[in-house]
Amino acid sequence: MRRLIREQIAELIKNGFKEAQTGGALPHFPIPEVTVERPRQPEYGDYSSPVCLRLAREAQMSPREIAARVLAHLPPAPYVGKAEVAGGGYINITLATDWLTSQVNAILEEGESFGNLEIGCGRRVQVEFVSANPTGPITVASARNAVIGDTLANLLAAAGYQVEREYYVNDAGSQVRKFGESLYARYLQALGRDEPFPEDGYHGHYVVEMAQQMAARYGDRYLSMPREEAVRALGNDGIAYVVEWIKRDLEALGVTFDVWFHERSLYESGLFDRVLHMLRERGYVVEYDDAVWFRHPDLESDAVIIRSPRIIPDPAERPTYFASDIAYVWNKLVERGFDQAIYVWGADHHGDVPRVKAAAKALGLDPARVVIILYQMVNLKRGGEDVRMSKRTGEFVTLRELLDEVGPDPIRFMLLTCTVDATIDFDLALAVEQSDKNPVYYVQYAHARIASILRYAAELGWEVEKPGDVSLLTHGSELALIRKMLDLQEIVALAATQLAPHHLTVYAKELATLFHAFYRDCRVVDAEQPELTQARLTLVRAARNVLARALHLMGMSAPERM
RNA sequence: GCCCCCGUGGCUCAGUCUGGACAGAGCAUUUGGUUGCGGACCAAAGGGUCGCAGGUUCGAAUCCUGCCGGGGGUACCA
């Protein structure tokens, strides 16, 4: 556990300013926030700050002169190798080589905890994701939700938050009823009855199979019930069945949840009524058109419907899904006391964002505690052709099919590769292909190659675990690799604060690239140079440590062989 | 109509929220590389008006405004 180097350098420069000012080398002016960036060109060093560029007027001297005086007063730090003025007044800092190499041991000591930070300060965060309707199998769109949510949860945990993962089971809405009716119809058909299938029902073949199983297991038990009761009972059974199904498929993708929260419990516990009462008292509830509405100044529309007897005739007063959202946000932030509730939603729900925020606000909660991540859609393709998907029509590619074809790691990596803001064209043909177009193998190959080197060394009798003298690591490729390894912390900080898991994929590819370059330039196992070999074996082990951590943060495996 | 997302080399995408020094990868193309630890690798080359037009700034792919193109949403579906 450690502080980011970038932050330490920013502070260092700030102290340089202070020293220069108190020493009279610089006039007194408010020191601005010191921005520190990573320059692209290696000759500009590891870290660079342009802060002096905009101070010419206030300091009454050129940016270069300011920078020079700050540097003259820069406090010493073990990690600073070279600090110099460059260009029009940049402060460029190069890390000290001996410090860099010493980090190899530090990384090994930290093990799987390398990359962990404390920026979360132990705050409790809930990540609620997937939450697909339990009326059918998980599709590719939900798979994107799953990998984003799961990776985000991993990142937040690494960043020092206390994280809980939750799946919200929609078992109270009208879709559930529709599902029950579909099952009922198929059930009767399975028993040989001539039952018409509801027009807007679930047409997928899986409904037929489920109904057949139920008919086989329960016989005509549901036949003796009143229709309404049978529909409800079958719907509940069906949902329980599908939830287990979803759970298995997500597990196969490497995604598990701490809590499976049932929408229905919001009503059964009486919470919804209490929350509705609170809103009513605060004046956010209006009634007209035979319905109950939520009204709030933040909403563009006049009001959002909370419940109406028209949505579901039985039970007559069944609320809308938004009603559930109101009670749910209270449950998250108050009853369970999360500091922050993160929702992972498909972009087609973006219109609901202001409502949930407004609901939180109306309940007296800080809407900033509600964080909604919208990810764009996944267009499924097969060889360039669009594949249409809808659970209702029964035409879709399930996550299970995809897992059988591709396996979890490529799915995770591909769905994680671009920002949540970009639409993904997921080509099934490409996903299956184990080629250069599929960078997941490139990254994992680097790990397998590391494992192979260590196996090879062990076979030759090297003490692989014995710490080497890391000060012997002076080759440019070795130092470049170490630098990239240290970056993992920056990436965790960036991805966790931006809630942008895709940074991990970029990082993993870069790390793999630098390892492959190191492998090319530096022979690890060399009987004629035992000291160097021992040092390089140490570096290789540290590299494996970092690469494995990056892969694990993405929920992927770090294979020993491929 | 209104709201959200996208528009960066032939293709797929980073970089935009936190403005900085000649705009980065991968794929594809061309040309090379190991009598050594896995060639699922490495290196080099060509290829870009960062959708368009204004504006802010010492400085804009990045911020602001308008426009164009693509996708999604638009309240008794969830």
XYZ file of C-alpha atoms (C1' of nucleotides) in Angstrom:
640
model
C 0.000 0.000 0.000
C 1.462 3.258 -1.017
C 0.787 6.684 -2.421
C 0.812 7.389 -6.093
C 4.139 8.630 -7.357
C 2.348 11.247 -9.367
C 0.814 12.692 -6.227
C 4.098 12.604 -4.394
C 5.746 14.500 -7.205
C 2.976 17.064 -7.314
C 3.475 17.640 -3.630
C 7.214 17.813 -4.077
C 6.900 20.533 -6.680
C 4.434 22.388 -4.542
C 6.921 22.321 -1.701
C 9.543 23.569 -4.134
C 7.332 26.562 -4.811
C 6.854 27.220 -1.118
C 10.551 27.000 -0.407
C 11.354 29.308 -3.286
C 8.807 31.820 -2.098
C 9.902 31.832 1.534
C 13.521 32.037 0.399
C 12.673 35.058 -1.705
C 13.537 33.426 -5.019
C 9.954 33.790 -6.163
C 7.442 36.533 -5.402
C 4.451 35.556 -3.314
C 1.474 34.478 -5.327
C -1.055 31.727 -4.764
C 0.430 28.430 -5.885
C -1.945 26.827 -8.331
C -2.809 23.160 -8.335
C 0.271 21.372 -9.603
C -0.731 19.155 -12.505
C 1.612 16.298 -13.256
C 1.366 14.300 -16.444
C 3.110 11.435 -18.152
C 4.909 12.710 -21.212
C 4.871 10.510 -24.282
C 8.448 11.147 -25.267
C 10.914 9.319 -23.052
C 13.406 12.193 -23.283
C 10.962 14.304 -21.297
C 11.319 12.002 -18.339
C 8.756 9.996 -16.410
C 6.705 12.830 -15.028
C 6.249 16.339 -16.242
C 4.508 19.402 -14.934
C 3.508 22.356 -17.100
C 2.495 24.360 -14.051
C 5.059 27.142 -14.626
C 3.790 27.861 -18.129
C 0.867 29.895 -16.931
C 2.570 31.762 -14.122
C 4.644 34.197 -16.171
C 2.446 37.157 -15.423
C 2.026 36.593 -11.704
C 5.684 35.822 -11.128
C 6.943 38.564 -13.414
C 9.428 36.221 -15.053
C 9.626 33.646 -17.771
C 8.219 30.160 -17.170
C 11.694 28.707 -17.624
C 13.068 30.985 -14.953
C 10.241 30.082 -12.575
C 10.845 26.411 -13.170
C 14.571 26.805 -12.554
C 13.976 28.518 -9.226
C 11.436 25.918 -8.142
C 13.891 23.171 -8.996
C 16.624 24.902 -7.024
C 14.380 24.603 -3.966
C 13.013 21.130 -4.620
C 13.275 18.994 -1.488
C 15.225 15.755 -1.939
C 13.297 12.563 -2.612
C 14.602 9.035 -3.115
C 12.659 8.443 -6.294
C 13.852 11.542 -8.127
C 16.795 10.800 -10.369
C 16.827 13.889 -12.522
C 14.777 17.062 -12.374
C 15.220 19.600 -15.125
C 13.688 22.530 -16.924
C 12.641 21.809 -20.485
C 10.859 23.366 -23.413
C 9.021 26.549 -22.611
C 9.159 25.945 -18.870
C 8.197 22.370 -18.136
C 9.542 20.657 -15.056
C 10.576 17.185 -16.134
C 11.364 14.496 -13.631
C 13.068 11.207 -14.295
C 12.839 8.472 -11.715
C 16.057 7.306 -10.101
C 17.288 4.026 -11.498
C 18.249 2.521 -8.154
C 14.851 3.427 -6.761
C 13.145 1.897 -9.782
C 14.964 -1.396 -9.468
C 14.297 -1.515 -5.745
C 10.593 -1.477 -6.600
C 10.927 -4.965 -8.050
C 11.361 -6.302 -4.529
C 8.613 -4.055 -3.246
C 6.220 -5.429 -5.842
C 7.088 -9.004 -4.938
C 6.554 -8.298 -1.277
C 3.129 -6.855 -1.970
C 2.100 -9.875 -4.028
C -1.521 -9.934 -5.049
C -2.109 -6.769 -3.068
C 0.159 -4.786 -5.360
C -1.949 -2.108 -6.954
C -4.144 -1.681 -3.902
C -4.787 1.873 -2.798
C -6.581 3.628 -0.010
C -8.454 6.260 -1.961
C -11.758 4.651 -0.965
C -10.969 5.113 2.721
C -13.111 2.109 3.516
C -16.315 3.753 2.366
C -19.106 1.302 1.664
C -20.148 1.055 -1.941
C -22.744 -1.139 -3.495
C -22.440 -2.085 -7.126
C -25.742 -3.282 -8.490
C -25.459 -4.770 -11.920
C -26.903 -7.114 -14.511
C -30.331 -7.206 -12.830
C -31.795 -8.528 -16.053
C -35.410 -9.617 -15.922
C -35.556 -13.200 -14.710
C -37.827 -14.167 -17.551
C -35.211 -15.684 -19.794
C -31.561 -16.477 -20.166
C -28.777 -13.925 -20.014
C -27.854 -12.410 -23.354
C -24.728 -10.735 -24.671
C -26.019 -7.288 -23.755
C -26.308 -8.386 -20.133
C -22.872 -9.944 -20.406
C -21.453 -6.469 -21.039
C -23.268 -5.253 -17.971
C -21.868 -8.186 -16.008
C -18.226 -7.662 -16.915
C -18.414 -3.906 -16.413
C -20.046 -4.245 -13.013
C -17.834 -7.060 -11.843
C -14.617 -5.409 -12.950
C -15.703 -2.140 -11.424
C -16.361 -3.909 -8.158
C -12.880 -5.442 -8.319
C -11.354 -2.048 -9.015
C -13.203 -0.313 -6.224
C -12.193 -3.003 -3.782
C -8.579 -2.565 -4.893
C -8.930 1.181 -4.490
C -9.868 0.735 -0.855
C -13.654 0.696 -0.877
C -15.781 -1.848 0.895
C -17.746 -3.312 -1.971
C -20.909 -5.369 -2.184
C -22.234 -6.821 -5.422
C -25.929 -7.051 -5.907
C -28.363 -8.451 -8.434
C -31.811 -6.911 -8.360
C -34.370 -9.527 -9.246
C -37.382 -7.959 -10.932
C -40.064 -10.269 -9.642
C -42.900 -7.832 -9.144
C -43.719 -6.192 -12.445
C -46.010 -6.836 -15.327
C -43.342 -8.660 -17.319
C -43.348 -11.274 -14.619
C -47.038 -11.728 -15.061
C -46.607 -12.023 -18.782
C -43.998 -14.650 -18.180
C -46.380 -16.555 -15.913
C -49.101 -16.427 -18.536
C -46.720 -17.689 -21.172
C -45.650 -20.540 -18.945
C -49.230 -21.352 -18.111
C -50.176 -21.560 -21.752
C -47.208 -23.780 -22.553
C -47.960 -25.879 -19.515
C -51.499 -26.527 -20.678
C -50.211 -27.298 -24.138
C -47.730 -29.730 -22.640
C -50.638 -31.504 -20.962
C -52.335 -31.808 -24.320
C -54.774 -28.943 -23.906
C -55.485 -26.675 -26.781
C -54.523 -23.376 -25.203
C -53.953 -20.195 -27.207
C -50.608 -18.526 -26.598
C -50.726 -14.886 -25.463
C -49.886 -12.488 -28.263
C -47.340 -10.506 -26.251
C -46.036 -13.513 -24.364
C -42.544 -14.977 -24.299
C -42.156 -16.946 -27.489
C -38.757 -18.467 -26.792
C -38.415 -22.185 -26.991
C -37.002 -22.280 -23.472
C -40.482 -21.455 -22.175
C -41.821 -24.560 -23.865
C -39.091 -26.674 -22.323
C -39.629 -25.241 -18.883
C -43.370 -25.884 -19.122
C -42.762 -29.439 -20.244
C -40.478 -30.022 -17.292
C -43.049 -28.611 -14.935
C -45.760 -30.730 -16.466
C -43.560 -33.783 -16.073
C -42.700 -32.943 -12.487
C -46.024 -31.634 -11.177
C -48.501 -33.309 -13.484
C -51.835 -31.512 -13.525
C -51.405 -29.895 -10.113
C -51.849 -26.382 -11.503
C -54.910 -27.428 -13.441
C -57.014 -27.629 -10.322
C -56.172 -24.089 -9.265
C -58.049 -21.015 -10.367
C -56.375 -19.612 -13.467
C -55.055 -16.463 -11.760
C -53.515 -18.465 -8.979
C -51.931 -20.933 -11.360
C -50.458 -18.150 -13.475
C -48.920 -16.591 -10.400
C -47.622 -19.857 -9.028
C -46.135 -20.889 -12.344
C -44.644 -17.437 -12.788
C -42.962 -17.639 -9.406
C -41.694 -21.127 -10.040
C -40.473 -20.052 -13.426
C -38.635 -17.068 -12.036
C -36.966 -19.110 -9.343
C -35.899 -21.529 -12.031
C -34.563 -18.809 -14.338
C -32.715 -17.085 -11.494
C -30.801 -20.279 -10.815
C -30.120 -20.533 -14.490
C -28.827 -16.969 -14.660
C -26.731 -17.557 -11.575
C -25.030 -20.548 -13.172
C -24.348 -18.759 -16.438
C -22.896 -15.729 -14.709
C -20.740 -17.947 -12.547
C -19.391 -19.519 -15.691
C -18.434 -16.011 -16.762
C -16.718 -15.555 -13.419
C -19.343 -13.260 -11.954
C -20.873 -13.804 -8.551
C -23.007 -11.661 -6.279
C -23.127 -11.075 -2.557
C -26.827 -10.357 -2.561
C -29.715 -11.369 -4.798
C -32.262 -8.738 -3.883
C -35.902 -9.374 -4.694
C -38.001 -6.455 -5.847
C -41.021 -8.037 -4.270
C -39.483 -7.716 -0.820
C -39.822 -3.942 -1.103
C -43.587 -4.422 -0.927
C -43.717 -7.408 1.388
C -41.677 -5.571 3.993
C -43.976 -2.572 3.806
C -41.083 -0.345 2.816
C -42.796 0.889 -0.297
C -45.797 2.108 1.680
C -43.553 3.868 4.180
C -41.555 5.574 1.463
C -44.678 6.579 -0.390
C -45.979 8.065 2.829
C -42.768 10.060 3.257
C -43.025 11.420 -0.254
C -46.648 12.278 0.263
C -45.831 14.189 3.434
C -43.129 16.096 1.632
C -45.571 17.014 -1.095
C -44.060 15.064 -3.964
C -47.092 12.907 -4.601
C -50.098 13.889 -6.655
C -53.125 11.909 -7.713
C -55.137 12.256 -10.862
C -56.429 10.140 -13.706
C -57.129 7.414 -11.203
C -53.385 7.018 -10.603
C -50.638 8.051 -8.189
C -47.782 10.193 -9.485
C -44.402 11.415 -8.321
C -43.751 15.055 -8.992
C -40.447 16.849 -8.568
C -39.052 20.153 -9.889
C -35.950 18.386 -11.282
C -38.047 16.351 -13.648
C -38.619 17.580 -17.148
C -41.961 15.896 -17.330
C -44.770 16.937 -15.029
C -44.793 13.722 -13.097
C -43.879 10.060 -13.187
C -46.470 7.461 -12.499
C -46.002 5.430 -9.353
C -48.966 3.169 -9.503
C -52.144 2.628 -11.354
C -54.776 -0.069 -11.353
C -54.382 -0.263 -15.099
C -50.866 -1.673 -15.125
C -51.735 -4.979 -13.581
C -55.363 -5.727 -12.890
C -54.509 -8.174 -10.137
C -53.523 -7.184 -7.573
C -55.316 -4.006 -8.430
C -52.871 -1.530 -6.955
C -49.637 -3.024 -8.248
C -47.084 -0.228 -8.602
C -44.843 0.513 -11.559
C -41.186 -0.311 -11.710
C -40.387 3.288 -10.857
C -42.264 2.846 -7.612
C -39.853 0.061 -6.821
C -36.913 2.264 -7.722
C -37.947 4.819 -5.128
C -38.217 2.291 -2.341
C -35.042 0.582 -3.517
C -32.889 3.694 -3.371
C -34.053 4.278 0.187
C -33.295 0.689 1.020
C -29.788 1.029 -0.346
C -28.806 4.359 1.110
C -30.713 4.368 4.383
C -31.757 0.881 5.467
C -28.466 -0.632 4.416
C -26.472 2.552 4.759
C -24.227 2.400 1.711
C -22.238 5.565 1.205
C -22.723 5.184 -2.463
C -25.013 3.136 -4.668
C -23.657 2.434 -8.114
C -26.104 1.281 -10.754
C -24.915 -0.223 -14.007
C -27.532 0.371 -16.668
C -27.823 0.006 -20.404
C -27.978 3.333 -22.194
C -31.584 2.694 -23.154
C -32.420 3.533 -19.541
C -30.775 6.916 -19.578
C -34.117 8.661 -19.312
C -34.607 7.090 -15.895
C -31.500 8.633 -14.387
C -33.062 11.975 -13.428
C -35.986 10.174 -11.851
C -33.983 8.078 -9.469
C -31.836 11.063 -8.571
C -34.927 13.164 -8.028
C -36.449 10.431 -5.910
C -33.346 10.355 -3.729
C -33.446 14.105 -3.423
C -37.127 14.100 -2.564
C -36.379 11.648 0.226
C -33.809 14.044 1.614
C -30.809 12.070 0.349
C -27.804 13.497 -1.445
C -28.279 12.572 -5.119
C -24.501 12.409 -5.521
C -24.637 9.152 -3.585
C -26.542 7.688 -6.493
C -24.096 6.946 -9.279
C -25.435 5.550 -12.499
C -23.139 4.128 -15.116
C -24.659 3.949 -18.539
C -23.029 1.659 -21.017
C -23.919 1.711 -24.684
C -25.466 -1.165 -26.511
C -23.864 -4.276 -27.886
C -24.578 -4.982 -31.532
C -24.187 -8.637 -32.103
C -22.827 -9.596 -35.486
C -21.981 -12.780 -37.224
C -19.584 -12.243 -40.069
C -20.705 -8.643 -40.474
C -24.415 -9.481 -40.374
C -26.602 -8.073 -37.609
C -28.113 -10.556 -35.198
C -31.389 -9.286 -33.797
C -32.227 -9.993 -30.223
C -35.353 -9.944 -28.132
C -36.333 -12.136 -25.228
C -39.963 -11.788 -26.110
C -39.586 -13.024 -29.662
C -37.181 -15.664 -28.488
C -34.512 -14.648 -30.973
C -31.271 -14.047 -29.184
C -27.842 -15.406 -28.552
C -27.474 -16.445 -24.956
C -24.452 -15.949 -22.796
C -24.342 -19.716 -22.383
C -24.009 -20.284 -26.113
C -21.279 -17.703 -26.236
C -19.451 -19.281 -23.324
C -19.602 -22.669 -24.987
C -18.197 -21.205 -28.169
C -15.613 -18.787 -26.843
C -14.978 -19.210 -23.143
C -15.135 -16.556 -20.455
C -11.779 -14.804 -20.875
C -12.168 -13.565 -24.459
C -15.737 -12.492 -23.719
C -14.642 -10.470 -20.733
C -11.716 -8.890 -22.477
C -13.633 -7.985 -25.615
C -16.566 -6.521 -23.728
C -14.167 -4.562 -21.563
C -11.949 -3.179 -24.296
C -13.736 0.024 -25.193
C -15.209 2.740 -23.005
C -18.688 2.219 -21.660
C -19.699 5.223 -23.789
C -19.034 3.471 -27.065
C -21.316 1.020 -28.784
C -19.695 -2.374 -29.267
C -19.988 -4.431 -32.403
C -19.471 -7.899 -31.034
C -18.677 -10.193 -33.884
C -19.196 -13.816 -32.993
C -16.946 -14.971 -35.796
C -14.123 -12.767 -34.546
C -14.595 -13.724 -30.921
C -14.054 -17.379 -31.715
C -10.998 -16.672 -33.826
C -7.771 -17.151 -31.915
C -5.763 -14.691 -33.908
C -3.850 -11.447 -33.703
C -7.133 -9.612 -33.988
C -7.970 -10.905 -30.567
C -5.593 -9.249 -28.094
C -6.726 -11.356 -25.191
C -4.377 -14.095 -26.313
C -1.513 -11.660 -26.639
C -1.856 -10.678 -23.001
C -2.329 -14.161 -21.703
C 0.532 -15.408 -23.817
C 2.848 -13.037 -22.003
C 1.824 -14.645 -18.735
C 2.226 -18.142 -20.110
C 5.637 -17.194 -21.427
C 6.687 -15.971 -17.995
C 5.518 -19.220 -16.464
C 7.451 -21.090 -19.094
C 10.662 -19.223 -18.355
C 10.329 -19.942 -14.661
C 9.656 -23.608 -15.349
C 12.674 -23.753 -17.616
C 14.920 -22.130 -15.035
C 13.694 -24.461 -12.324
C 14.376 -27.486 -14.510
C 17.946 -26.314 -14.950
C 18.325 -26.153 -11.211
C 18.015 -22.410 -10.604
C 16.560 -21.293 -7.328
C 13.741 -19.386 -8.905
C 12.388 -17.976 -5.660
C 15.758 -16.731 -4.460
C 15.914 -12.937 -4.506
C 18.483 -11.595 -6.917
C 20.469 -8.382 -6.842
C 18.024 -6.078 -8.592
C 20.595 -3.326 -8.954
C 21.956 -5.368 -11.865
C 18.824 -4.560 -13.845
C 20.103 -1.700 -15.949
C 19.016 -2.550 -19.467
C 16.570 -0.109 -21.029
C 14.028 -2.846 -21.620
C 14.266 -3.932 -18.016
C 13.719 -0.424 -16.724
C 10.878 0.206 -19.167
C 9.192 -2.941 -17.912
C 9.581 -1.902 -14.283
C 8.147 1.517 -15.051
C 5.109 -0.045 -16.662
C 4.689 -2.427 -13.768
C 4.555 0.468 -11.345
C 1.842 2.065 -13.457
C -0.695 -0.461 -12.279
C -1.388 1.744 -9.280
C -2.073 4.724 -11.488
C -4.400 2.641 -13.599
C -6.345 1.379 -10.610
C -6.708 4.939 -9.345
C -7.780 6.215 -12.744
C -10.192 3.416 -13.523
C -11.719 3.479 -10.049
C -12.245 7.234 -9.925
C -13.500 7.466 -13.480
C -15.474 4.252 -13.081
C -13.910 3.276 -16.377
C -12.795 -0.352 -16.325
C -11.540 -0.354 -19.909
C -8.269 1.275 -18.811
C -7.250 -2.132 -17.521
C -7.333 -3.692 -20.968
C -5.179 -0.944 -22.419
C -2.757 -1.357 -19.566
C -2.593 -5.124 -19.815
C -1.729 -4.901 -23.505
C 1.015 -2.351 -22.857
C 2.464 -4.390 -20.037
C 2.473 -7.497 -22.222
C 4.178 -5.564 -25.011
C 6.949 -4.407 -22.724
C 7.432 -7.861 -21.356
C 7.775 -9.302 -24.843
C 10.289 -6.564 -25.669
C 12.265 -7.380 -22.536
C 12.198 -11.054 -23.466
C 13.642 -10.224 -26.835
C 16.393 -7.983 -25.498
C 17.403 -9.726 -22.314
C 18.045 -13.393 -22.050
C 16.867 -14.398 -18.612
C 18.515 -17.745 -17.999
C 22.213 -17.582 -18.709
C 24.593 -19.978 -16.983
C 27.536 -17.694 -17.641
C 25.970 -14.811 -15.744
C 24.473 -16.321 -12.603
C 24.077 -13.016 -10.760
C 22.268 -11.380 -13.629
C 20.146 -14.462 -14.146
C 19.067 -14.383 -10.523
C 18.219 -10.693 -10.823
C 16.230 -11.247 -13.989
C 14.366 -14.176 -12.511
C 13.355 -11.812 -9.737
C 12.147 -9.290 -12.268
C 10.250 -11.946 -14.190
C 8.501 -13.076 -11.033
C 7.511 -9.519 -10.252
C 6.235 -9.075 -13.790
C 4.150 -12.198 -13.431
C 2.780 -10.792 -10.211
C 1.664 -7.560 -11.876
C 0.305 -9.153 -15.033
C -1.653 -11.679 -13.016
C -3.083 -8.921 -10.876
C -4.188 -6.970 -13.930
C -5.820 -10.072 -15.380
C -7.506 -10.941 -12.111
C -8.862 -7.428 -11.760
C -10.539 -8.003 -15.100
C -11.851 -11.305 -13.815
C -9.669 -13.270 -16.192
C -7.391 -16.208 -15.676
C -3.613 -15.970 -15.807
C -2.698 -19.172 -17.597
C 0.549 -21.058 -16.943
C 0.268 -22.695 -20.348
C -1.733 -22.045 -23.458
C -39.294 18.256 -31.299
C -36.526 17.225 -26.765
C -32.684 14.131 -24.018
C -28.179 10.779 -24.006
C -23.855 8.444 -26.571
C -20.558 8.229 -30.719
C -17.769 10.553 -35.127
C -9.411 10.210 -34.355
C -4.854 6.811 -40.491
C -8.211 1.251 -44.989
C -10.559 -1.445 -40.353
C -11.163 -1.775 -34.735
C -10.211 1.426 -30.881
C -7.083 4.403 -26.700
C -6.282 9.542 -25.573
C -11.312 14.092 -24.166
C -14.086 14.490 -17.624
C -8.154 16.787 -14.813
C -6.350 21.778 -22.073
C 0.157 21.595 -22.729
C 5.984 20.062 -25.888
C 6.203 16.507 -33.039
C -1.705 12.831 -32.109
C -0.927 6.727 -29.978
C -1.953 1.269 -30.262
C -3.634 -3.255 -32.643
C -5.320 -5.319 -37.289
C -4.458 -4.942 -42.528
C -0.265 -3.690 -46.252
C 5.191 -3.730 -47.352
C 10.094 -5.203 -45.627
C 13.075 -7.608 -42.158
C 14.397 -10.740 -37.443
C 15.878 -16.487 -33.544
C 22.384 -22.453 -35.366
C 19.438 -19.509 -27.351
C 14.516 -19.338 -22.042
C 7.214 -21.018 -26.226
C 7.425 -17.242 -33.427
C 0.150 -17.125 -30.127
C 6.790 -13.252 -30.520
C 9.891 -8.944 -32.181
C 11.621 -4.756 -35.445
C 11.149 -1.149 -39.445
C 8.193 1.531 -43.218
C 4.094 3.902 -45.441
C -0.696 5.773 -43.920
C -4.357 10.905 -39.918
C -7.894 18.237 -42.426
C -8.636 14.259 -34.559
C -16.872 15.091 -38.606
C -17.475 20.700 -40.124
C -17.463 25.981 -38.674
C -16.789 29.599 -35.129
C -15.179 30.960 -30.009
C -12.159 30.878 -25.250
C -6.702 30.420 -24.210
C 0.222 31.838 -24.212
C -1.524 26.787 -25.886
C -7.501 22.897 -28.104
C -8.398 15.961 -30.373
C -9.501 17.728 -25.189
C -13.408 23.419 -22.858
C -17.901 26.564 -25.058
C -21.614 27.519 -29.183
C -23.815 26.118 -33.744
C -24.211 22.636 -37.637
C -23.700 17.680 -40.233
C -23.678 12.249 -39.944
C -24.631 7.450 -37.077
C -26.904 4.910 -32.724
C -30.273 4.905 -28.476
C -34.343 6.962 -25.500
C -38.909 9.769 -25.160
C -43.238 8.570 -18.987
C -49.399 3.417 -17.118
C -43.181 -1.698 -20.999
C -39.096 -3.049 -17.594
